[in-house]
Amino acid sequence: MSGTGKPANLDLAPAAPAGTPEGSVPQPAREAQPVHTWEKTNAGLGEVIEALPDLRRQSAGQETATRTAVMTLLMVTSNADDSEDCLASVRSLGAHHPCRVVVLRPEPDTIPGLDASASLWRADPPSREAHPVLFEEVQLRVRGQAASHLSSIAGPFVLADLPAVMWFPGALPDPADPLLKLANAIVVDTRNLGPSRSDLAHAYRTLLELANHQPVVDLSWVRLQPWRELLAGLFEPERSRHFLQDVNAVHVKGKLGPRHMLGGWLMSQLDLRTRELHLEDAKHVDIVVEAKHADETGTFQVSRDAGSRAVWAKATLSGGTSHSQALPLPDDSLTSALAGAVSNLRADKVWEHALVAAATLAS
Amino acid sequence: MSAHAAALPANTLAEGLDTVRRAPPGVLVVFGASGDLTHRKLLPALERLSRRRLLPAAFAIVGVARTEMSDDEFRDLMADAVPNAGPGWSEIIKNSAYIAGEYAHPDTFSALRDKLQEIEANLGTGANRTYYLATIPEVFGEVARALGRVGLNKPEPGGSARLVIEKPFGRDIDTARQLDAALHEVFEEDQIYRIDHYLGKETVQNVLALRFANAIFEPLWSRNYIDHVQITVAETVGVEKRGNFYETAGALRDIVQNHVMQVLSLTLMEPPGSIDAQGIRDEKVKALRSVVVPKPAEIPNIAVRAQYDSGWVEGNAVPGYRQEDGVSPQSQTETYVALKLACDNWRWAGVPIYVRTGKRLPKRVTEVALQFKAVPHLAFPQDAARGLNPNALVMRIQPDEGVTLRFGAKVPGQAFMVRDVLMDFSYGAAFLEEPPDAYERLLLDAMVGDPTLFIRSDEVDTAWTIVQPLLDTWGSGGAPLSGYASGTWGPRQADTLIERDGRQWRVP
């Protein structure tokens, strides 16, 4: 039942980790490797719990790795395809933000039972002077009625004294689900909501309800942060700052979801009316803020050049003053977004205000 | 709040983005812009700050140096310093300019003033000016005075004027005070940012987090529980190509007066009322002032100086110090120092602090080890506790930054045997974020205006006060210079220094 090699159990074979995107500051990421794996179909929960220390004991004689954990990451997904991408990201993350990963796959319409795998992963640091790190991954396919009572399954795997983060890569959870009580923070991705505007508006309202109970971190919001930083930075110089009070039009291009969140953010932070916001479907994000202050006009734009891997931020004021900044295309990989999310697990009032406005824009 | 700040509306778009500190719009003026430090450290650090989105759009670098060079040639130099730069670097390069001139010549500084005004008008950088002196220390005072003559030392309304200098801050206490006086003629103390790049290291700052964010350590952090402290700054490298420089410095000036004193003060200091620049620096100075200044008569018993001979390091045969390029065959410069210091205050009275630093030692390591007292009574049979040592808390500053706690545990089995085990926290294993390099951190802090990690005038002065008697005694030939084979942990005399007290150096 136990052995080395990749855990092929539960059809969740490890995928290649997300690479370091061009231009980003290099992260010392190394692909983690499975060290020992245990798996069983129709397992008892106690067997899975016992398997974890057994795996560590097996590794003790052969490895010099230290076991470190900074949180429990619970991932809830019903989609096997989602799971592969997500697990690959979590494993890349695990090398540097080690956590116990618990994957829950509820399958309520199948024969009752529990299929489980537990594996120990090893991540080698890039420096030979640093220690390797071991982290644990538990995958649980919960079949039948128990799939509606995941809190009773997941609870024993949550590490004491550390934050528990619950990640929903696909559908949003029901705010009343007792499973959420295990979590200190919830991670979602508003980029995956939709596909229609009305779905989006409904999802935004659900998120606001979730945010009433615990911090919600939105991976899409994390990915949009560089764009927000660049735009905000254009208003840092004193001469540009006055234009913030006299914005008369904002144009936001992007995909369904991100453009609504950016539009909602600008609407709430600049106190704009809906008619001053112009949203347009596009492959890449592009923001233009037009303002007039006293006798001067100002145009502030953050955009990506077609075919380029750079993002440009440019302020042009009447009278000739302008400043611009170019940055590498921000890393929008799942690993990077997830790393950003788990590094900052707290309620974000700006995001919540943006969500309220975005719900209006999507309605 | 000034009337100027009150009139400026808040940047509401920046709300919620303040978890990351970013430099405000401004200009960084680098004196010594054609030199090695600028090329090797400053420009790459600035490029990384740009890639991390920590520099603003309205930002420029103005290089000043004696070397004749056009703006375009300086821009080429900037590009050359960072071969695989991100696109943001080209924008900064485009905004940047160069002024060639003698530091003694007033025209150099009036040209600089005009250039700053031109950039500020075109780019909207405001009047936030940071002057980085990447020059030889001998011209620090001259540059500062020249900036004052054209009024560039005074912050303009809504702006800032900061002067950044790097060690050495003098060669001894007299020259340090002369330098200080020269700087203070034109700059206020709160405008002066003295860099010791050790303080920019993430794990040096982690000493503060470990001590003051955890309730379990601080109550033990005193003479009641700690037997002694050991600070080790060991390098495997020799003087490399810096023989000429090192001949005028030595380990005491190069490492002990600055890096060791900084680490020492962070280790010994009392908890500050607040973790801010004044709170931390006040307590650091208080700690340094409590360190007993060695008396000349006792120096032979508490200090060892030595120089490396040839030997083997990391599998390579290496020459002795006197065979290195730029080093005199009769050199009396020390490459190794071991000290026994004491701190006379309520917390540390009677706790010896052993310090050692050296080149060509077996392993590159910087650490602070707190050796706890042995338990008052060992209840186990002697055989059962054969492998047991007193507890030790080790803060590893480099490499493999982290914290190790040594404690005793029962060996599994029928017999009752106790032995040492290590609980090891590796900093890099618990946090995703790649820590910024020390120059990145300190450049950003200077531009943001956070002086916490910079050294205040009184800290420099107090550190010199501690080492000056050693300089005087050694300079007058009052202490022998020992030798040690490269690849060993130092001379026998250093072992004797600690073994006299019934203790031993750790093997890091």
PDB file of N, CA and C in Angstrom, chain A residues 66-135:
ATOM      1  N   THR A  66      13.326  18.747   6.970  1.00  0.00           N
ATOM      2  CA  THR A  66      12.538  19.176   8.118  1.00  0.00           C
ATOM      3  C   THR A  66      11.086  19.311   7.689  1.00  0.00           C
ATOM      4  N   ARG A  67      10.191  19.051   8.625  1.00  0.00           N
ATOM      5  CA  ARG A  67       8.787  19.238   8.319  1.00  0.00           C
ATOM      6  C   ARG A  67       8.389  20.579   8.881  1.00  0.00           C
ATOM      7  N   THR A  68       7.918  21.437   8.011  1.00  0.00           N
ATOM      8  CA  THR A  68       7.505  22.756   8.431  1.00  0.00           C
ATOM      9  C   THR A  68       6.110  22.991   7.884  1.00  0.00           C
ATOM     10  N   ALA A  69       5.279  23.686   8.617  1.00  0.00           N
ATOM     11  CA  ALA A  69       3.974  24.048   8.077  1.00  0.00           C
ATOM     12  C   ALA A  69       3.613  25.423   8.597  1.00  0.00           C
ATOM     13  N   VAL A  70       3.052  26.224   7.726  1.00  0.00           N
ATOM     14  CA  VAL A  70       2.599  27.534   8.170  1.00  0.00           C
ATOM     15  C   VAL A  70       1.077  27.647   8.112  1.00  0.00           C
ATOM     16  N   MET A  71       0.428  26.620   7.573  1.00  0.00           N
ATOM     17  CA  MET A  71      -1.042  26.644   7.535  1.00  0.00           C
ATOM     18  C   MET A  71      -1.567  25.297   7.049  1.00  0.00           C
ATOM     19  N   THR A  72      -2.888  25.108   7.138  1.00  0.00           N
ATOM     20  CA  THR A  72      -3.551  24.012   6.447  1.00  0.00           C
ATOM     21  C   THR A  72      -4.290  24.618   5.263  1.00  0.00           C
ATOM     22  N   LEU A  73      -4.082  24.045   4.102  1.00  0.00           N
ATOM     23  CA  LEU A  73      -4.787  24.533   2.919  1.00  0.00           C
ATOM     24  C   LEU A  73      -5.791  23.466   2.493  1.00  0.00           C
ATOM     25  N   LEU A  74      -7.055  23.787   2.626  1.00  0.00           N
ATOM     26  CA  LEU A  74      -8.109  22.849   2.232  1.00  0.00           C
ATOM     27  C   LEU A  74      -8.650  23.273   0.878  1.00  0.00           C
ATOM     28  N   MET A  75      -8.623  22.359  -0.065  1.00  0.00           N
ATOM     29  CA  MET A  75      -9.111  22.703  -1.402  1.00  0.00           C
ATOM     30  C   MET A  75     -10.367  21.882  -1.672  1.00  0.00           C
ATOM     31  N   VAL A  76     -11.421  22.559  -2.027  1.00  0.00           N
ATOM     32  CA  VAL A  76     -12.687  21.864  -2.257  1.00  0.00           C
ATOM     33  C   VAL A  76     -13.028  21.973  -3.730  1.00  0.00           C
ATOM     34  N   THR A  77     -13.104  20.848  -4.408  1.00  0.00           N
ATOM     35  CA  THR A  77     -13.371  20.890  -5.840  1.00  0.00           C
ATOM     36  C   THR A  77     -14.115  19.641  -6.283  1.00  0.00           C
ATOM     37  N   SER A  78     -14.982  19.814  -7.242  1.00  0.00           N
ATOM     38  CA  SER A  78     -15.689  18.648  -7.753  1.00  0.00           C
ATOM     39  C   SER A  78     -15.233  18.326  -9.163  1.00  0.00           C
ATOM     40  N   ASN A  79     -14.279  19.076  -9.631  1.00  0.00           N
ATOM     41  CA  ASN A  79     -13.870  18.925 -11.018  1.00  0.00           C
ATOM     42  C   ASN A  79     -12.434  18.396 -11.077  1.00  0.00           C
ATOM     43  N   ALA A  80     -12.271  17.215 -11.658  1.00  0.00           N
ATOM     44  CA  ALA A  80     -10.947  16.591 -11.679  1.00  0.00           C
ATOM     45  C   ALA A  80      -9.940  17.418 -12.476  1.00  0.00           C
ATOM     46  N   ASP A  81     -10.405  18.064 -13.551  1.00  0.00           N
ATOM     47  CA  ASP A  81      -9.475  18.853 -14.368  1.00  0.00           C
ATOM     48  C   ASP A  81      -8.939  20.043 -13.570  1.00  0.00           C
ATOM     49  N   ASP A  82      -9.871  20.713 -12.859  1.00  0.00           N
ATOM     50  CA  ASP A  82      -9.462  21.824 -11.992  1.00  0.00           C
ATOM     51  C   ASP A  82      -8.411  21.358 -11.003  1.00  0.00           C
ATOM     52  N   SER A  83      -8.673  20.156 -10.467  1.00  0.00           N
ATOM     53  CA  SER A  83      -7.817  19.658  -9.405  1.00  0.00           C
ATOM     54  C   SER A  83      -6.375  19.534  -9.860  1.00  0.00           C
ATOM     55  N   GLU A  84      -6.176  19.073 -11.088  1.00  0.00           N
ATOM     56  CA  GLU A  84      -4.796  18.873 -11.553  1.00  0.00           C
ATOM     57  C   GLU A  84      -4.021  20.175 -11.565  1.00  0.00           C
ATOM     58  N   ASP A  85      -4.609  21.200 -12.173  1.00  0.00           N
ATOM     59  CA  ASP A  85      -3.923  22.500 -12.222  1.00  0.00           C
ATOM     60  C   ASP A  85      -3.678  23.031 -10.821  1.00  0.00           C
ATOM     61  N   CYS A  86      -4.715  22.915 -10.012  1.00  0.00           N
ATOM     62  CA  CYS A  86      -4.623  23.489  -8.668  1.00  0.00           C
ATOM     63  C   CYS A  86      -3.578  22.764  -7.840  1.00  0.00           C
ATOM     64  N   LEU A  87      -3.553  21.435  -7.944  1.00  0.00           N
ATOM     65  CA  LEU A  87      -2.579  20.685  -7.157  1.00  0.00           C
ATOM     66  C   LEU A  87      -1.157  21.016  -7.593  1.00  0.00           C
ATOM     67  N   ALA A  88      -0.979  21.173  -8.887  1.00  0.00           N
ATOM     68  CA  ALA A  88       0.361  21.536  -9.367  1.00  0.00           C
ATOM     69  C   ALA A  88       0.799  22.865  -8.752  1.00  0.00           C
ATOM     70  N   SER A  89      -0.129  23.787  -8.672  1.00  0.00           N
ATOM     71  CA  SER A  89       0.197  25.094  -8.091  1.00  0.00           C
ATOM     72  C   SER A  89       0.502  24.980  -6.607  1.00  0.00           C
ATOM     73  N   VAL A  90      -0.305  24.180  -5.942  1.00  0.00           N
ATOM     74  CA  VAL A  90      -0.106  24.025  -4.497  1.00  0.00           C
ATOM     75  C   VAL A  90       1.248  23.393  -4.212  1.00  0.00           C
ATOM     76  N   ARG A  91       1.635  22.448  -5.055  1.00  0.00           N
ATOM     77  CA  ARG A  91       2.935  21.784  -4.824  1.00  0.00           C
ATOM     78  C   ARG A  91       4.089  22.751  -5.077  1.00  0.00           C
ATOM     79  N   SER A  92       3.947  23.604  -6.079  1.00  0.00           N
ATOM     80  CA  SER A  92       4.986  24.616  -6.299  1.00  0.00           C
ATOM     81  C   SER A  92       5.053  25.547  -5.098  1.00  0.00           C
ATOM     82  N   LEU A  93       3.893  25.876  -4.604  1.00  0.00           N
ATOM     83  CA  LEU A  93       3.798  26.767  -3.449  1.00  0.00           C
ATOM     84  C   LEU A  93       4.383  26.096  -2.211  1.00  0.00           C
ATOM     85  N   GLY A  94       4.125  24.796  -2.112  1.00  0.00           N
ATOM     86  CA  GLY A  94       4.494  24.057  -0.912  1.00  0.00           C
ATOM     87  C   GLY A  94       5.965  24.097  -0.618  1.00  0.00           C
ATOM     88  N   ALA A  95       6.783  24.280  -1.663  1.00  0.00           N
ATOM     89  CA  ALA A  95       8.215  24.307  -1.442  1.00  0.00           C
ATOM     90  C   ALA A  95       8.615  25.500  -0.590  1.00  0.00           C
ATOM     91  N   HIS A  96       7.861  26.565  -0.673  1.00  0.00           N
ATOM     92  CA  HIS A  96       8.276  27.798   0.002  1.00  0.00           C
ATOM     93  C   HIS A  96       7.246  28.352   0.963  1.00  0.00           C
ATOM     94  N   HIS A  97       6.069  27.780   0.919  1.00  0.00           N
ATOM     95  CA  HIS A  97       5.028  28.202   1.840  1.00  0.00           C
ATOM     96  C   HIS A  97       4.393  26.907   2.333  1.00  0.00           C
ATOM     97  N   PRO A  98       5.176  26.105   3.026  1.00  0.00           N
ATOM     98  CA  PRO A  98       4.753  24.725   3.263  1.00  0.00           C
ATOM     99  C   PRO A  98       3.483  24.636   4.090  1.00  0.00           C
ATOM    100  N   CYS A  99       2.614  23.762   3.663  1.00  0.00           N
ATOM    101  CA  CYS A  99       1.345  23.610   4.379  1.00  0.00           C
ATOM    102  C   CYS A  99       0.917  22.159   4.271  1.00  0.00           C
ATOM    103  N   ARG A 100       0.015  21.765   5.135  1.00  0.00           N
ATOM    104  CA  ARG A 100      -0.655  20.488   4.907  1.00  0.00           C
ATOM    105  C   ARG A 100      -1.782  20.768   3.930  1.00  0.00           C
ATOM    106  N   VAL A 101      -1.778  20.053   2.820  1.00  0.00           N
ATOM    107  CA  VAL A 101      -2.800  20.270   1.800  1.00  0.00           C
ATOM    108  C   VAL A 101      -3.854  19.172   1.927  1.00  0.00           C
ATOM    109  N   VAL A 102      -5.074  19.559   2.010  1.00  0.00           N
ATOM    110  CA  VAL A 102      -6.165  18.587   2.080  1.00  0.00           C
ATOM    111  C   VAL A 102      -7.101  18.868   0.921  1.00  0.00           C
ATOM    112  N   VAL A 103      -7.196  17.909   0.000  1.00  0.00           N
ATOM    113  CA  VAL A 103      -8.065  18.079  -1.165  1.00  0.00           C
ATOM    114  C   VAL A 103      -9.354  17.307  -0.919  1.00  0.00           C
ATOM    115  N   LEU A 104     -10.460  18.001  -0.988  1.00  0.00           N
ATOM    116  CA  LEU A 104     -11.768  17.365  -0.762  1.00  0.00           C
ATOM    117  C   LEU A 104     -12.520  17.319  -2.079  1.00  0.00           C
ATOM    118  N   ARG A 105     -12.883  16.104  -2.499  1.00  0.00           N
ATOM    119  CA  ARG A 105     -13.678  15.986  -3.735  1.00  0.00           C
ATOM    120  C   ARG A 105     -15.006  15.327  -3.411  1.00  0.00           C
ATOM    121  N   PRO A 106     -16.009  16.145  -3.184  1.00  0.00           N
ATOM    122  CA  PRO A 106     -17.319  15.570  -2.853  1.00  0.00           C
ATOM    123  C   PRO A 106     -17.988  14.968  -4.093  1.00  0.00           C
ATOM    124  N   GLU A 107     -18.497  13.739  -3.967  1.00  0.00           N
ATOM    125  CA  GLU A 107     -19.251  13.100  -5.054  1.00  0.00           C
ATOM    126  C   GLU A 107     -20.531  12.532  -4.454  1.00  0.00           C
ATOM    127  N   PRO A 108     -21.517  13.391  -4.215  1.00  0.00           N
ATOM    128  CA  PRO A 108     -22.704  12.974  -3.461  1.00  0.00           C
ATOM    129  C   PRO A 108     -23.551  11.929  -4.190  1.00  0.00           C
ATOM    130  N   ASP A 109     -23.448  11.871  -5.514  1.00  0.00           N
ATOM    131  CA  ASP A 109     -24.340  10.979  -6.250  1.00  0.00           C
ATOM    132  C   ASP A 109     -23.718   9.627  -6.566  1.00  0.00           C
ATOM    133  N   THR A 110     -22.725   9.224  -5.838  1.00  0.00           N
ATOM    134  CA  THR A 110     -22.103   7.921  -6.079  1.00  0.00           C
ATOM    135  C   THR A 110     -22.265   7.032  -4.852  1.00  0.00           C
ATOM    136  N   ILE A 111     -21.795   5.801  -4.971  1.00  0.00           N
ATOM    137  CA  ILE A 111     -21.940   4.835  -3.867  1.00  0.00           C
ATOM    138  C   ILE A 111     -21.157   5.347  -2.657  1.00  0.00           C
ATOM    139  N   PRO A 112     -21.749   5.319  -1.473  1.00  0.00           N
ATOM    140  CA  PRO A 112     -21.062   5.873  -0.302  1.00  0.00           C
ATOM    141  C   PRO A 112     -19.699   5.231  -0.050  1.00  0.00           C
ATOM    142  N   GLY A 113     -18.770   6.024   0.386  1.00  0.00           N
ATOM    143  CA  GLY A 113     -17.430   5.512   0.701  1.00  0.00           C
ATOM    144  C   GLY A 113     -16.409   6.640   0.682  1.00  0.00           C
ATOM    145  N   LEU A 114     -15.184   6.266   1.028  1.00  0.00           N
ATOM    146  CA  LEU A 114     -14.107   7.266   1.072  1.00  0.00           C
ATOM    147  C   LEU A 114     -12.868   6.674   0.395  1.00  0.00           C
ATOM    148  N   ASP A 115     -12.413   7.329  -0.669  1.00  0.00           N
ATOM    149  CA  ASP A 115     -11.159   6.930  -1.307  1.00  0.00           C
ATOM    150  C   ASP A 115     -10.124   7.969  -0.903  1.00  0.00           C
ATOM    151  N   ALA A 116      -8.967   7.481  -0.486  1.00  0.00           N
ATOM    152  CA  ALA A 116      -8.006   8.443   0.086  1.00  0.00           C
ATOM    153  C   ALA A 116      -6.590   8.152  -0.368  1.00  0.00           C
ATOM    154  N   SER A 117      -5.837   9.185  -0.436  1.00  0.00           N
ATOM    155  CA  SER A 117      -4.389   9.022  -0.576  1.00  0.00           C
ATOM    156  C   SER A 117      -3.726  10.036   0.346  1.00  0.00           C
ATOM    157  N   ALA A 118      -2.574   9.654   0.871  1.00  0.00           N
ATOM    158  CA  ALA A 118      -1.775  10.589   1.681  1.00  0.00           C
ATOM    159  C   ALA A 118      -0.355  10.490   1.158  1.00  0.00           C
ATOM    160  N   SER A 119       0.254  11.608   0.954  1.00  0.00           N
ATOM    161  CA  SER A 119       1.621  11.553   0.440  1.00  0.00           C
ATOM    162  C   SER A 119       2.485  12.610   1.105  1.00  0.00           C
ATOM    163  N   LEU A 120       3.744  12.288   1.136  1.00  0.00           N
ATOM    164  CA  LEU A 120       4.730  13.194   1.708  1.00  0.00           C
ATOM    165  C   LEU A 120       5.558  13.724   0.546  1.00  0.00           C
ATOM    166  N   TRP A 121       5.711  15.032   0.473  1.00  0.00           N
ATOM    167  CA  TRP A 121       6.440  15.656  -0.635  1.00  0.00           C
ATOM    168  C   TRP A 121       7.698  16.312  -0.114  1.00  0.00           C
ATOM    169  N   ARG A 122       8.683  16.297  -0.966  1.00  0.00           N
ATOM    170  CA  ARG A 122       9.961  16.900  -0.580  1.00  0.00           C
ATOM    171  C   ARG A 122      10.296  18.008  -1.575  1.00  0.00           C
ATOM    172  N   ALA A 123      10.649  19.148  -1.046  1.00  0.00           N
ATOM    173  CA  ALA A 123      11.071  20.263  -1.898  1.00  0.00           C
ATOM    174  C   ALA A 123      12.500  20.621  -1.534  1.00  0.00           C
ATOM    175  N   ASP A 124      13.369  20.597  -2.527  1.00  0.00           N
ATOM    176  CA  ASP A 124      14.768  20.949  -2.283  1.00  0.00           C
ATOM    177  C   ASP A 124      14.971  22.419  -2.576  1.00  0.00           C
ATOM    178  N   PRO A 125      15.573  23.131  -1.650  1.00  0.00           N
ATOM    179  CA  PRO A 125      15.818  24.558  -1.894  1.00  0.00           C
ATOM    180  C   PRO A 125      16.934  24.722  -2.924  1.00  0.00           C
ATOM    181  N   PRO A 126      16.982  25.886  -3.576  1.00  0.00           N
ATOM    182  CA  PRO A 126      18.019  26.076  -4.586  1.00  0.00           C
ATOM    183  C   PRO A 126      19.416  26.122  -3.990  1.00  0.00           C
ATOM    184  N   SER A 127      19.516  26.566  -2.744  1.00  0.00           N
ATOM    185  CA  SER A 127      20.837  26.681  -2.140  1.00  0.00           C
ATOM    186  C   SER A 127      21.192  25.379  -1.443  1.00  0.00           C
ATOM    187  N   ARG A 128      22.419  24.918  -1.661  1.00  0.00           N
ATOM    188  CA  ARG A 128      22.823  23.678  -1.011  1.00  0.00           C
ATOM    189  C   ARG A 128      23.004  23.878   0.491  1.00  0.00           C
ATOM    190  N   GLU A 129      23.029  25.153   0.920  1.00  0.00           N
ATOM    191  CA  GLU A 129      23.228  25.418   2.342  1.00  0.00           C
ATOM    192  C   GLU A 129      21.913  25.362   3.122  1.00  0.00           C
ATOM    193  N   ALA A 130      20.786  25.354   2.400  1.00  0.00           N
ATOM    194  CA  ALA A 130      19.498  25.360   3.096  1.00  0.00           C
ATOM    195  C   ALA A 130      18.932  23.943   3.175  1.00  0.00           C
ATOM    196  N   HIS A 131      17.984  23.777   4.081  1.00  0.00           N
ATOM    197  CA  HIS A 131      17.394  22.459   4.286  1.00  0.00           C
ATOM    198  C   HIS A 131      16.294  22.183   3.278  1.00  0.00           C
ATOM    199  N   PRO A 132      16.134  20.916   2.887  1.00  0.00           N
ATOM    200  CA  PRO A 132      14.927  20.561   2.139  1.00  0.00           C
ATOM    201  C   PRO A 132      13.716  20.625   3.069  1.00  0.00           C
ATOM    202  N   VAL A 133      12.541  20.673   2.466  1.00  0.00           N
ATOM    203  CA  VAL A 133      11.319  20.795   3.257  1.00  0.00           C
ATOM    204  C   VAL A 133      10.379  19.655   2.895  1.00  0.00           C
ATOM    205  N   LEU A 134       9.745  19.085   3.899  1.00  0.00           N
ATOM    206  CA  LEU A 134       8.728  18.060   3.642  1.00  0.00           C
ATOM    207  C   LEU A 134       7.355  18.647   3.925  1.00  0.00           C
ATOM    208  N   PHE A 135       6.409  18.351   3.060  1.00  0.00           N
ATOM    209  CA  PHE A 135       5.036  18.736   3.370  1.00  0.00           C
ATOM    210  C   PHE A 135       4.079  17.617   2.969  1.00  0.00           C
TER     211      PHE A 135
END
